[in-house]
Every structure is written in structure tokens, then in C-alpha cells.
Coordinates of C-alpha atoms (C1' of nucleotides) in Angstrom, one line a residue:
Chain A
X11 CA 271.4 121.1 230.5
X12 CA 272.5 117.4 231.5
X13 CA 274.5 115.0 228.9
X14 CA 271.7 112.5 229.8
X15 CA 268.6 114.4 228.2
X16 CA 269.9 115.9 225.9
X17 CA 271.1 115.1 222.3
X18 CA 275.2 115.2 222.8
X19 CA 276.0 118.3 220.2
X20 CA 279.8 116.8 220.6
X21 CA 280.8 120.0 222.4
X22 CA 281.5 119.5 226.5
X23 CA 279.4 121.4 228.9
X24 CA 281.9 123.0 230.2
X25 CA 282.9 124.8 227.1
X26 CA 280.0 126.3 227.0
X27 CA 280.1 127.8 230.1
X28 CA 283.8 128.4 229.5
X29 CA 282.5 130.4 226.3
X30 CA 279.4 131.9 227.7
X31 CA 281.9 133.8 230.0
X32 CA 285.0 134.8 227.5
X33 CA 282.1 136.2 226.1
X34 CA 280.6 138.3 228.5
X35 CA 284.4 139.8 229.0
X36 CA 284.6 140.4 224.9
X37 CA 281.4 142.3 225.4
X38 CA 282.4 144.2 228.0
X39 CA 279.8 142.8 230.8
X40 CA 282.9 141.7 232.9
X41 CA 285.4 144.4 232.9
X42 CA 289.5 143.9 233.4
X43 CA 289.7 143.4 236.5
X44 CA 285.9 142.9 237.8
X45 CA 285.0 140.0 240.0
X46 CA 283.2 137.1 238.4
X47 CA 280.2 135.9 239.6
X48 CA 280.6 133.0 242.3
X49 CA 280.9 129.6 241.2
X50 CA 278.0 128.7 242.7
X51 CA 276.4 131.5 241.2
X52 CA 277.3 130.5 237.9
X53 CA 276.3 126.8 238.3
X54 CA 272.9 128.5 239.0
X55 CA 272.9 130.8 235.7
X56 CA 274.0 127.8 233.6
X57 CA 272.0 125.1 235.1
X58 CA 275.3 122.9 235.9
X59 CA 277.2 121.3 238.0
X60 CA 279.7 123.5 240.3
X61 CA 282.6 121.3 239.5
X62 CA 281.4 121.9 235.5
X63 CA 281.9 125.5 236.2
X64 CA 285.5 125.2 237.9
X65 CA 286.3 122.6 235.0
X66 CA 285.5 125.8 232.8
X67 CA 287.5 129.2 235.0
X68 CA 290.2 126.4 234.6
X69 CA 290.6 126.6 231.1
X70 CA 289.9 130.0 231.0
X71 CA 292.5 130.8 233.7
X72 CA 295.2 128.5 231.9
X73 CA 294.6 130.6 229.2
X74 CA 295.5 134.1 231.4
X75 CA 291.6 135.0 230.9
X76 CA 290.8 135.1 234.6
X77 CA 292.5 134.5 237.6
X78 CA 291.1 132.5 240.9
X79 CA 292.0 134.2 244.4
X80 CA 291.3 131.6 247.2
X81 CA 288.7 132.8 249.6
X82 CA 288.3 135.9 247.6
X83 CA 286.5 135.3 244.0
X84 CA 287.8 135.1 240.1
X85 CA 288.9 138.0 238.5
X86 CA 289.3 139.2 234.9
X87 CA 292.6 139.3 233.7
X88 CA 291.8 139.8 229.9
X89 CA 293.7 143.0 229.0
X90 CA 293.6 142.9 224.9
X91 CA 296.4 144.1 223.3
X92 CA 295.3 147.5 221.8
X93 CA 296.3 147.3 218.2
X94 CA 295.9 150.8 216.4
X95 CA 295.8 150.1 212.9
X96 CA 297.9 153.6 211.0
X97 CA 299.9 153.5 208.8
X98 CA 302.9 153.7 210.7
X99 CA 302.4 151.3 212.9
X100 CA 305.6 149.0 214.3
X101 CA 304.7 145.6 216.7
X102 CA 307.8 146.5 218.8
X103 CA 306.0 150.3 219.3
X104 CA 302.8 149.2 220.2
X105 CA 303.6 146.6 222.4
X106 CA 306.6 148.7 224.4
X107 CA 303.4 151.1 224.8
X108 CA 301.6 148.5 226.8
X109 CA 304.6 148.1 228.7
X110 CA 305.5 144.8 227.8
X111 CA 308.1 143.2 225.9
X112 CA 308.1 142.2 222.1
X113 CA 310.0 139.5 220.8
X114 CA 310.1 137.8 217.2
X115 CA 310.8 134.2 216.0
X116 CA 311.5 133.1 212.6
X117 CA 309.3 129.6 212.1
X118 CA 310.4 129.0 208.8
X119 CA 312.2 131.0 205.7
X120 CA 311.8 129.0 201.8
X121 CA 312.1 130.5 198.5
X122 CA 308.3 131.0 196.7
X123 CA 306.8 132.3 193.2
X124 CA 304.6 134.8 193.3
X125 CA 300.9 134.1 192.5
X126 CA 298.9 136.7 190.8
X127 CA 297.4 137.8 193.9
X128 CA 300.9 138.5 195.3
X129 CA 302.4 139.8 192.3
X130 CA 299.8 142.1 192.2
X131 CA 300.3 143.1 195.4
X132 CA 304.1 143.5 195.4
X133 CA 304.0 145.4 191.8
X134 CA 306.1 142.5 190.3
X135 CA 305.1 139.8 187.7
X136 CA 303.9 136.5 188.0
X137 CA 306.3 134.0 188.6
X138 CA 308.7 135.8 190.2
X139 CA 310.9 134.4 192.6
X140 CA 310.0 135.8 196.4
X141 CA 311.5 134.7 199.9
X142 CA 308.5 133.5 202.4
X143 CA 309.0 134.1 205.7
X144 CA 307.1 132.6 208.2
X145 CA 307.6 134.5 211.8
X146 CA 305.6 134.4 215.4
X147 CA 305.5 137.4 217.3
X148 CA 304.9 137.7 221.1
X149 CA 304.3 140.1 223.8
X150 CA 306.5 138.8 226.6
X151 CA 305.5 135.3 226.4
X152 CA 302.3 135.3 225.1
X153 CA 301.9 134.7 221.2
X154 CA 299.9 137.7 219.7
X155 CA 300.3 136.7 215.8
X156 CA 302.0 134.8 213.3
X157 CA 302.9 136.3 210.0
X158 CA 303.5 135.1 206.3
X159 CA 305.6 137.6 204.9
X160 CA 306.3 137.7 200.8
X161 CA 309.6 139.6 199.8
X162 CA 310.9 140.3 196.4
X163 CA 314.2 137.8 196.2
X164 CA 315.8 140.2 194.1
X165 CA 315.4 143.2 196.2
X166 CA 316.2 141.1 199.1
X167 CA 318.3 138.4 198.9
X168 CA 319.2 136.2 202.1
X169 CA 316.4 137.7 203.5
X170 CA 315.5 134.8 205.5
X171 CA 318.9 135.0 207.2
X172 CA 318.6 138.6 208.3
X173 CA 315.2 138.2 209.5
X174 CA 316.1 135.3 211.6
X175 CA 319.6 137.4 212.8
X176 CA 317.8 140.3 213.5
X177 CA 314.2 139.0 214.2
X178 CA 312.4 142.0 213.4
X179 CA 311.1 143.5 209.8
X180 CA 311.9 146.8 210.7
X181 CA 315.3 145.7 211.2
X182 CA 315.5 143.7 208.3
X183 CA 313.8 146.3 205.8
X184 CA 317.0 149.0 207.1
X185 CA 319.9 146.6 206.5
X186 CA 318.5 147.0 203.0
X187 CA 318.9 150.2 203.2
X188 CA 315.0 151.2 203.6
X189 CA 314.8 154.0 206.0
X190 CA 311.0 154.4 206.9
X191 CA 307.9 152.7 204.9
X192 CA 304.2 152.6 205.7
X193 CA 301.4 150.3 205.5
X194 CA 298.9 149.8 202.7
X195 CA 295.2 149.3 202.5
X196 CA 294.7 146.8 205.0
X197 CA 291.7 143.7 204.9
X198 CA 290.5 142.5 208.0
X199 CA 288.5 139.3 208.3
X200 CA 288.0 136.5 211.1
X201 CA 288.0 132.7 211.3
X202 CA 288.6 130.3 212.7
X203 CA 292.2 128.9 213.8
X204 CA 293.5 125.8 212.2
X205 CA 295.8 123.3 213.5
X206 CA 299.0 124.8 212.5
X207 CA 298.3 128.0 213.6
X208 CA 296.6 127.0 216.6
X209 CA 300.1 125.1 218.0
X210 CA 302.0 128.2 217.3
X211 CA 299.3 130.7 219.0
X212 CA 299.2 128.3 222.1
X213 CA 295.8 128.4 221.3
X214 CA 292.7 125.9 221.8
X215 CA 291.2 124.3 218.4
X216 CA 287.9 126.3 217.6
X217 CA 288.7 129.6 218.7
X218 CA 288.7 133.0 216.2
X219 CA 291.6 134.3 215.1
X220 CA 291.4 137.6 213.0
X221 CA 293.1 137.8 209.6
X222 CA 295.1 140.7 208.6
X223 CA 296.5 141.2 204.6
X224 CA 298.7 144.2 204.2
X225 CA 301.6 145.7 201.7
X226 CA 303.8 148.1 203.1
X227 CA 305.4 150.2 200.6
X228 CA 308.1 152.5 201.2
X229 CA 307.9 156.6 201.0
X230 CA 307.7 156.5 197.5
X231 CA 304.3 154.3 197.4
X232 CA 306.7 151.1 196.2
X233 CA 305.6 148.0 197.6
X234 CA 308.3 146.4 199.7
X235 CA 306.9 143.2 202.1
X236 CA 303.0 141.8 202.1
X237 CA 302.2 140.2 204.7
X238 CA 298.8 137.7 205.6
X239 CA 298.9 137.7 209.5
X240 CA 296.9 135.8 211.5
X241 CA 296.5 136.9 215.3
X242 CA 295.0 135.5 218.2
X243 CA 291.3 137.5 218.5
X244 CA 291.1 136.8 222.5
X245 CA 294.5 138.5 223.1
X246 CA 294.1 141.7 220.7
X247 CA 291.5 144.8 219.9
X248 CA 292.3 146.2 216.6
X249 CA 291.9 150.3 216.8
X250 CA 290.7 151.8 213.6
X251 CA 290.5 155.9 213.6
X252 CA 287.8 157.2 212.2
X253 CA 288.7 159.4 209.4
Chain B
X28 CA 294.4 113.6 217.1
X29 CA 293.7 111.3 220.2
X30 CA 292.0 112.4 223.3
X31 CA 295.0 111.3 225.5
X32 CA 297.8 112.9 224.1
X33 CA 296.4 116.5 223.4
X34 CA 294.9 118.9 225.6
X35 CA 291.3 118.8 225.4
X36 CA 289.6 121.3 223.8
X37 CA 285.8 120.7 224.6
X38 CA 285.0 119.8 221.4
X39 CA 284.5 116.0 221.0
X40 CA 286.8 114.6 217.9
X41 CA 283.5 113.0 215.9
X42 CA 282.0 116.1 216.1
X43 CA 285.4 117.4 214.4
X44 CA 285.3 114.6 211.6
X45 CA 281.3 115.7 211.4
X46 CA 282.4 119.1 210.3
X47 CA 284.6 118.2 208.3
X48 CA 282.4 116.0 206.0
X49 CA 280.0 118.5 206.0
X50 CA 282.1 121.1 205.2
X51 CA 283.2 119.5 202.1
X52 CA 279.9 118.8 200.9
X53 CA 279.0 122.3 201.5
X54 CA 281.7 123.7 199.2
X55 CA 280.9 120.9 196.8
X56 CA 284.4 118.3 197.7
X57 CA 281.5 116.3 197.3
X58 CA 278.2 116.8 195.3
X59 CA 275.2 115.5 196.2
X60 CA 274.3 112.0 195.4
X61 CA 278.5 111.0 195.2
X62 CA 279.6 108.6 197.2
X63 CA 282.2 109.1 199.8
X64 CA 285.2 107.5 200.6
X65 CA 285.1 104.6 202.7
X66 CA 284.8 104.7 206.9
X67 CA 289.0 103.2 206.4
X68 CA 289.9 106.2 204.4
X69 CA 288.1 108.7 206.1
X70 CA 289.8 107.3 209.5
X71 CA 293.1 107.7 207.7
X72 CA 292.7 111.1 206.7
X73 CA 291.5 112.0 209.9
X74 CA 294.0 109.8 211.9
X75 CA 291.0 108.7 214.1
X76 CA 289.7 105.3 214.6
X77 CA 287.1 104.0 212.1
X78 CA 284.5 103.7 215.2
X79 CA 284.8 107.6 215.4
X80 CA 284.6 107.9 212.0
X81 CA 281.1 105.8 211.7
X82 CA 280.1 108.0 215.2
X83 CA 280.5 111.3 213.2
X84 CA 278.6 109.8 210.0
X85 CA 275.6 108.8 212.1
X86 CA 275.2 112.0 213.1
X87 CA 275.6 113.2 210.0
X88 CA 272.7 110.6 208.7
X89 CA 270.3 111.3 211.5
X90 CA 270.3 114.6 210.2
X91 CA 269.5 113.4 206.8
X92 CA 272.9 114.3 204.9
X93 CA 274.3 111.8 204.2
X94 CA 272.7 108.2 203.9
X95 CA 274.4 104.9 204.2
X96 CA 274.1 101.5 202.2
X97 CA 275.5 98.7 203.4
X98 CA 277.9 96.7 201.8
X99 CA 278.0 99.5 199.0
X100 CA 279.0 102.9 200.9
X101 CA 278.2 106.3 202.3
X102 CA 276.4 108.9 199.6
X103 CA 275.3 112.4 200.2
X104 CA 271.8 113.0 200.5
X105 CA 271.9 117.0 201.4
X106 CA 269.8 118.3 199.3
X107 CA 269.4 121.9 200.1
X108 CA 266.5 123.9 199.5
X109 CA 266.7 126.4 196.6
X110 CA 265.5 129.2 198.0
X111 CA 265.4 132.3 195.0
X112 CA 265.5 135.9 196.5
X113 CA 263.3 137.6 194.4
X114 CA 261.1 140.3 194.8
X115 CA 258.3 138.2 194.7
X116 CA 258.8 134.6 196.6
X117 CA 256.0 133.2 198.7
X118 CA 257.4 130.3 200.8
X119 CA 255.3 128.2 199.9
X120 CA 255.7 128.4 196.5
X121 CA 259.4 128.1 197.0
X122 CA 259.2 124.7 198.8
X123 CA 255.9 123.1 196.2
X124 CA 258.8 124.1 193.6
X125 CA 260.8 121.7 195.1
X126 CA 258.4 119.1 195.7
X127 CA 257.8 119.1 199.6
X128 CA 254.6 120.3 201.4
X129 CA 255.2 123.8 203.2
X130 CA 254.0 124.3 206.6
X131 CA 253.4 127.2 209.1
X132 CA 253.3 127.3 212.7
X133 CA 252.0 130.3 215.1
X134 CA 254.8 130.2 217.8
X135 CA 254.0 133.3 219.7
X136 CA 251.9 136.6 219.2
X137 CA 252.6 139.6 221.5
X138 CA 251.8 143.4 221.6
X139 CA 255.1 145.2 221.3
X140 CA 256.1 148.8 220.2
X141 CA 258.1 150.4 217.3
X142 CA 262.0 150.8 218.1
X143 CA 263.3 153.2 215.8
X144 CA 264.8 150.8 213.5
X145 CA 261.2 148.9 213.7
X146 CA 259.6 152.2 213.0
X147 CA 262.1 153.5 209.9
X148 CA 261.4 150.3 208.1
X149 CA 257.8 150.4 208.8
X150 CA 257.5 153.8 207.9
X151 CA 256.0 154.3 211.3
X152 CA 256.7 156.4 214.5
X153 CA 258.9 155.1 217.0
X154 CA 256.2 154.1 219.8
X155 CA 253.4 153.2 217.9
X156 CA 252.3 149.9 218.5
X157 CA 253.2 146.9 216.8
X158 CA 252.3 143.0 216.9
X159 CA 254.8 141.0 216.5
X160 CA 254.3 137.1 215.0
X161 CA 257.1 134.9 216.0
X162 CA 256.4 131.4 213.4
X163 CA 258.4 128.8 212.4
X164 CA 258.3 127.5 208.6
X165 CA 258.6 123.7 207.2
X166 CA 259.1 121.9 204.3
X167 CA 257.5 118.2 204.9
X168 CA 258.8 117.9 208.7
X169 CA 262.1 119.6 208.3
X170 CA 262.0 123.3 209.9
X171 CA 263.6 125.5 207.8
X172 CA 263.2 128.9 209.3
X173 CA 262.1 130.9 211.9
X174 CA 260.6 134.7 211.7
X175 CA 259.5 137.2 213.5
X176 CA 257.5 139.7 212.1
X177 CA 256.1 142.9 212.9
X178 CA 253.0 144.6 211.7
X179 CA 251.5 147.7 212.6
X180 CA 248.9 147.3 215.7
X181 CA 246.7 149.9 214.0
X182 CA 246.0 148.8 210.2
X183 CA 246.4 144.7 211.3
X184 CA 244.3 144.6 214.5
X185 CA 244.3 140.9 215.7
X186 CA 247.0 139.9 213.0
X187 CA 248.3 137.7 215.9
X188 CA 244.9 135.7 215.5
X189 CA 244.4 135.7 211.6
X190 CA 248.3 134.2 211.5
X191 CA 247.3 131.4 213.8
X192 CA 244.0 130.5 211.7
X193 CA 245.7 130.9 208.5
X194 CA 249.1 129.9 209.3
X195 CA 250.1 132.0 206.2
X196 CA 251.4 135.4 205.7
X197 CA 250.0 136.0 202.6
X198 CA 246.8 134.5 203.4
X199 CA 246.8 137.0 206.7
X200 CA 247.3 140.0 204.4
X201 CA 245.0 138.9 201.8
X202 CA 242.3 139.0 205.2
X203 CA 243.2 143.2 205.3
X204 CA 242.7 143.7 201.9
X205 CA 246.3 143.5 200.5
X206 CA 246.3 141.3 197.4
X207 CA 249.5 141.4 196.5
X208 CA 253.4 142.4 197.8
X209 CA 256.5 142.8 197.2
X210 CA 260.0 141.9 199.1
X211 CA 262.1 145.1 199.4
X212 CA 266.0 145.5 200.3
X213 CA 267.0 142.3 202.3
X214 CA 269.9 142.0 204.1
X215 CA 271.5 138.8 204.7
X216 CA 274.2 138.1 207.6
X217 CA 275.0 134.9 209.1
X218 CA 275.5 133.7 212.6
X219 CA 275.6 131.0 215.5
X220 CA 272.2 129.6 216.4
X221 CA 271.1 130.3 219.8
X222 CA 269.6 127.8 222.4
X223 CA 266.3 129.0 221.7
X224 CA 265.9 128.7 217.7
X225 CA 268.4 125.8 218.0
X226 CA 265.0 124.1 219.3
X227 CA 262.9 125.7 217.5
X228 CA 264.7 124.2 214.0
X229 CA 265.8 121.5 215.5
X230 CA 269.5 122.4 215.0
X231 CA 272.8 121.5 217.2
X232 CA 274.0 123.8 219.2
X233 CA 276.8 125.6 217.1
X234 CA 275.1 125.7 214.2
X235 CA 275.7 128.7 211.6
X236 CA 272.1 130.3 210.6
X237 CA 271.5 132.6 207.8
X238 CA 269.9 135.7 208.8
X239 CA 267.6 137.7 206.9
X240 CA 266.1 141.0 207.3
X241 CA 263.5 142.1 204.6
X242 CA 260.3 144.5 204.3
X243 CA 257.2 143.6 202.6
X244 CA 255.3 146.1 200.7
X245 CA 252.6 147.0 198.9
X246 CA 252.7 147.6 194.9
X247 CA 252.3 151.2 195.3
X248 CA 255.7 151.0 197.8
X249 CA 254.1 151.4 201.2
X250 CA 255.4 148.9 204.0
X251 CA 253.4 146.2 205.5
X252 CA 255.4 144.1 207.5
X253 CA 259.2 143.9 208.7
X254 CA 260.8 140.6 209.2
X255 CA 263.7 139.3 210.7
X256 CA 264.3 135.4 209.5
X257 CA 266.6 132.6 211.0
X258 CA 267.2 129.9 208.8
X259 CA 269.4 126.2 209.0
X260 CA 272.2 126.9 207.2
X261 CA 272.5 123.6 206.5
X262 CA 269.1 123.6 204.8
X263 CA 268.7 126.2 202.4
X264 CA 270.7 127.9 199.5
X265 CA 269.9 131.1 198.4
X266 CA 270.0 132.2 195.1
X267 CA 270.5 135.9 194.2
X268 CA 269.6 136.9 190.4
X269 CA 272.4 139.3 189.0
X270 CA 271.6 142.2 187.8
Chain C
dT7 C1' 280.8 81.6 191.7
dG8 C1' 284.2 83.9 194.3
dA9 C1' 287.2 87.6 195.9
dA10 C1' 287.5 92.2 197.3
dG11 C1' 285.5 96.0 199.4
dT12 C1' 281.8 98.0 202.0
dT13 C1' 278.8 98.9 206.2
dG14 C1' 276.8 96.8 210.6
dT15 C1' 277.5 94.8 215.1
dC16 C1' 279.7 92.9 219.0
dT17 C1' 283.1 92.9 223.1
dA18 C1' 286.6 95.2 225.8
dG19 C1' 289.5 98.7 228.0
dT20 C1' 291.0 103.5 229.1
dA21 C1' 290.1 108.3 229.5
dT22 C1' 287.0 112.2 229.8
dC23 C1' 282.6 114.5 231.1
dA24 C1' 279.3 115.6 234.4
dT25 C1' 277.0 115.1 238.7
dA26 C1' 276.9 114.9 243.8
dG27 C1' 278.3 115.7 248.5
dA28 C1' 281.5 116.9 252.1
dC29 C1' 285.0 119.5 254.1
dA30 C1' 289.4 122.3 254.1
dA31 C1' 291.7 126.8 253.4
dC32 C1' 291.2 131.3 252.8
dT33 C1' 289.3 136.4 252.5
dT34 C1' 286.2 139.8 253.7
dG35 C1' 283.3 142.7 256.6
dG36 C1' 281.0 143.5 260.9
Chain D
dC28 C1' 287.3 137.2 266.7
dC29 C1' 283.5 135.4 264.3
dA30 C1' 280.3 134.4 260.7
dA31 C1' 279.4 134.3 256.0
dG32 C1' 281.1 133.7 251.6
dT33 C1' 284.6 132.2 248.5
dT34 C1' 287.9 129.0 246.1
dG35 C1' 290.5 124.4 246.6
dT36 C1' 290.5 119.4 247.2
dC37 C1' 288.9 114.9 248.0
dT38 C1' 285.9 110.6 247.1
dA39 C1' 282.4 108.4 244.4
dT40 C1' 279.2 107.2 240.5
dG41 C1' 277.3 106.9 235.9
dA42 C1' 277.3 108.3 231.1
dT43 C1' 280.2 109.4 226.9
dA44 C1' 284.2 109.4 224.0
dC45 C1' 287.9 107.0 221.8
dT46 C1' 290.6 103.2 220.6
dA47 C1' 291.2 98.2 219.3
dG48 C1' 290.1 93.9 217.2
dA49 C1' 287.1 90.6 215.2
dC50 C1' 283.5 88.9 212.4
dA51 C1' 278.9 89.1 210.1
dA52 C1' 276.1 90.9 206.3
dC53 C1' 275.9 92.9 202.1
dT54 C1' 277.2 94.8 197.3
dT55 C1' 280.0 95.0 193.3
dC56 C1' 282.6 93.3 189.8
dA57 C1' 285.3 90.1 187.3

DNA sequence: TGAAGTTGTCTAGTATCATAGACAACTTGG
DNA sequence: CCAAGTTGTCTATGATACTAGACAACTTCA
């Protein structure tokens, strides 16, 4: 598997190898925590150089996928997020549970219309005005997702500015006075990250993200916020009960 | 986009461009037979250096989608294979339809035994034995798919051989007495080629496939074969009849 | 016929990709 | 402590990738 016999395919070597492996820790043939195969080892498996290998645990160590101990062996660092989708489910919650610490950034607030689609969704008409509010969330430093949030500009005007004061939806929904609300029906899908997304994720062109639509309606079953959230697939595990 | 100011992400910036093109001449940016925009323009859009631009059409034209006239432009040539799921499609039919010559090639025959997916789709026992036919399919040169099929042991002894003589399907069931056959429920998914069909079909790594499971079976409903197709995206549409 | 626009080809320079070998620094287990 | 195995670092070489500029060859259209 040389770059001189072969055809070039226009991806490097080493990402092959870098992607062979981040797969065998998706899959669950390398554990959290396991030791990695020596890089000799792995030069065999792949037919490549050593260096080719080390160019590869490089990137996948920048990324906080593995971790090189001198002397010792590579390690899998890789501990997904566990995301359980209910319908009470809060980022600030589920992250606290993993022990780390969630934080929220506002990218960007504008005014919008709503589309069909969005009307539809938020139980309003076509055309009305809605605030659009673009926000990054992270668990400690590490960006998990970044949201597009639609909200009614009638029900919630100056949105924008409360969510970038108080950096949180939750927060934002009860200075409106909402007390509790629950998600929707939710639509799960995966592709592929584009540029945008990929500078705000931190993450490398090419890699899968998994897209998440929601509403979130309040006790009464009235739509409040519906949001199209796109979240890094390498950092989180998506728990659906069965049921 | 250059190589020196971002982070490299292992996947080489023609290859990126390549996509691109292709992508919009999958979801018809650009129909077949239109001309694109100039090597300049594309550069532009791309912000990439005219050089990279003509690297990532070359590739684009040794693959035979797009084809370039000097002095006039670059026009798409990608004309897929339409490929009708019907109950009753022979291959070779498919590809005289469209005015190529269909070919067969006997990759591998081996003795195997049921699974119990294998043996539910046969209508078989788990265990029983099975030969399974692993054959690539053309139009002119171009491979288009690859299959592997399974037959029952007992009521095709020495299918593996018939297939090589007759390089046919329905010419090997015609040999046991079957003169006709119908496709049952197929399922079609779609994934990355792997190293080893990427050869076969003479693909680049990183290449989506089309997948295909179907059974065959007789007109009075009883299975004959099970087979699980791999086809170059790039290469084939299929069409699905409503209703 | 001529101008404008297109693809084809050449040279050149810098950065990245991949291979190869050697040795240092460190950890682990006997 | 020692030997074996591991990751880290260095030098070196050749092939690709990308950019840059210039000009040739060709097509189209007025």
C-alpha cells in the first residue's frame, strides 16, 4: 500500500490508518482505556511505514482519541459522551452527569421568517417573523454540538440578548416565564461536516457529524424553540430507550 | 483552502474539487452533455489554483465523467446506467437496453453453509449447504457490480461450474430446469467500498456503493438463489416503478 | 480575419507524504 | 539490575501536492 504503485485516491496514507483505528474504537474492538497495538505492530497490519503510523496516533491523539505513554504503549482515551435522548433531556444535566463541565456560546443571533417547514413546526404561519439563534455547546473545552435554534419573535422578543446573557435555553425559555417543556419527536440522520461547522466543532474536514431536528413544546403540547443541531459523531453516543 | 495555512486533513484538495464536480453532476447542478464552467471559474469558486483544478478534472475524465475539448471546454459525459427494479430484470437485458455489451465473470466458487439469515431467505435450514458464486458484472469494459450469490448445494450441484461456463445466471438456472424467475423484496442500502470490491470495480478508495439484497424465485414462489450486490454508485441509477 | 475565451503544456519553487534506518528515552517484567 | 519492548527524535531520500506564471493550440463568434 505505497503512493508509488498505486493509483493516488487523493486521500493520505496515513488517514487511512488514522481511520482504520477510530474505527476499531467506534466498534468497540479497542475499548476506553485498552492498549493499542504497537506501532510496529500496526505498520505490519497496514502494510506501512512506522513513521506513517505515528503520523496517524498523532492526529488521532491531537484530537483526544488516544494518548501515547513513552516506553509504555497508546491508549484509548475516546470516552463518548452518553447522550440519552427523553424527553426531558437538558445539555447542562447530562453533561454534569459525566462529570464535566457545560458551557454555551452564542455564534450569532439575526431576525428570520419562518419557512413552511418551520412554521409547521413551531405551529405558527408562514412568514412569520422568528429570532435564529446560532449557539456552540461544549463539555469543558471540547465542542459537542452546535445548534440552530428558531423562536417565535413575538413570543420572544430580544431573545438573542438573553440567550447570549444567560447562555443557556433553559435559562432563556424561564425568563419568559416557561417553567418546564419537553422535547418533540426527534429525527436523527448523519453526514458529513461542512466547513462552517467543521471550524466551530474543532473538527477535521470529512468526518460525520450526526444531525438532530427537534421542537420542544411546553406542558401543554405548544411548540416553543426548534432546533437543527449538528454534533460532533466522534465525541457522542446517542441513547434511545426502547419503549 | 491552501495546504499551508490549514491543518491538513489527509484529504488531498483536488480530490475535494473532484467531489465537488461530481457531486453536482450527481444531483443534476449539471446534466449530462452541459458544459461546465471554465478551469478559471471553477479555481475561483474553489479558491484553488487553476493547476488543481485541471488535476481534479483529469481524474474526473480518466474515469470517463467528464470529457474535455480543447479550446471549447469541459462537458459531462456520466452517463449512468438505467438500471429498472422490476420483478423481472435480467442484466443483460438491462445493459443491451442501453446499448453496451453485458459481460459476466466467475470470480470465485466455494462450498459454504446456510446462516440463519441465508437459510430464512432460502427457505432452507440453517446448516444445509450452500454454494456460493462470487461474479463481477460489465457493461462494455466498465464493471458495474459485484455479487455474491448463494444457491442451495443440494438442488444446484456444481452451480459453481455451470456459472463459470455460462457466465450467466439465468443461463445456469435454465441448466436445472428453471425457465423462468422472478426478483422478490430487495432491499437497497448504500455504503463505502472496501479494498477488495474497490479492485474488483475498479473504484477509488472512498467510493459510496449501492447495495442490494434480493431473492430470486420461481413463478410458483419458491426461492432459488439469494444475492447480495455491490454496485459503483457512480455508475448506475435505479429506477423504482411507483405503485 | 481577428479577438476573446478555452484547454494543453512547460518551468519553477515550496510544502507535504511516505519510506528507511538508527538511536535515545522510557516502562515493564523477570 | 537487566533485557525486551515501547514511544520519541533525528537525518535522509524520493514522490506528490499545490501554487505561480507564461505561452501554445484550439474553438467560437462577431
Amino acid at each position: 500500500m505505497s503512493m508509488q504503485d498505486t493509483a493516488s485516491s487523493g486521500v493520505a496514507l496515513w488517514r487511512l490508518v488514522a481511520d482504520g483505528i477510530e474505527r476499531g474504537i467506534a466498534d468497540g474492538r479497542f475499548a476506553a482505556g485498552d492498549k493499542l497495538p504497537g506501532e510496529m505492530e500496526i505498520a505490519e497490519t497496514y502494510r506501512v511505514n512506522r513513521h506513517t503510523v505515528r503520523r496517524a496516533l498523532a492526529a488521532l491523539a491531537e484530537r483526544g482519541i488516544v494518548r501515547a505513554e513513552r516506553g509504555s504503549g497508546t491508549y484509548v482515551e475516546a470516552q463518548k459522551l452518553a447522550y440519552p435522548l427523553r424527553s426531558r433531556t437538558r445539555f447542562s444535566e447530562i453533561v454534569g452527569a459525566d462529570g464535566r463541565e457545560p458551557h454555551g456560546r452564542l455564534i450569532e443571533a439575526s431576525d428570520d421568517v419562518a419557512t413552511r417547514e418551520l412554521a409547521r413546526e413551531l405551529g405558527l404561519k408562514t412568514g412569520v417573523p422568528l429570532v435564529r439563534i446560532e449557539a456552540i455547546r461544549l463539555a469543558d473545552r471540547t465542542p459537542i454540538c452546535v445548534s440552530t435554534t428558531w423562536l417565535s419573535a413575538e413570543l420572544f422578543p430580544g431573545a438573542g440578548e438573553v440567550f447570549a446573557a444567560t447562555r443557556s435555553m433553559t435559562k432563556l425559555l424561564e425568563h419568559y416565564g416557561v417553567r418546564d417543556y419537553r422535547r418533540g419527536a426527534t429525527r436523527i440522520t448523519a453526514g458529513i461536516v461542512d466547513a462552517t461547522d467543521a471550524a466551530r466543532l474543532d473538527l477535521p474536514l470529512g468526518r460525520p457529524i450526526l444531525v438532530v431536528d427537534a421542537t420542544d413544546h411546553d406542558l401543554g403540547g405548544k411548540p416553543l424553540v426548534t432546533k437543527h443541531s449538528r454534533f460532533a459523531a466522534e465525541r457522542v453516543e446517542f441513547l434511545v430507550e426502547n419503549g
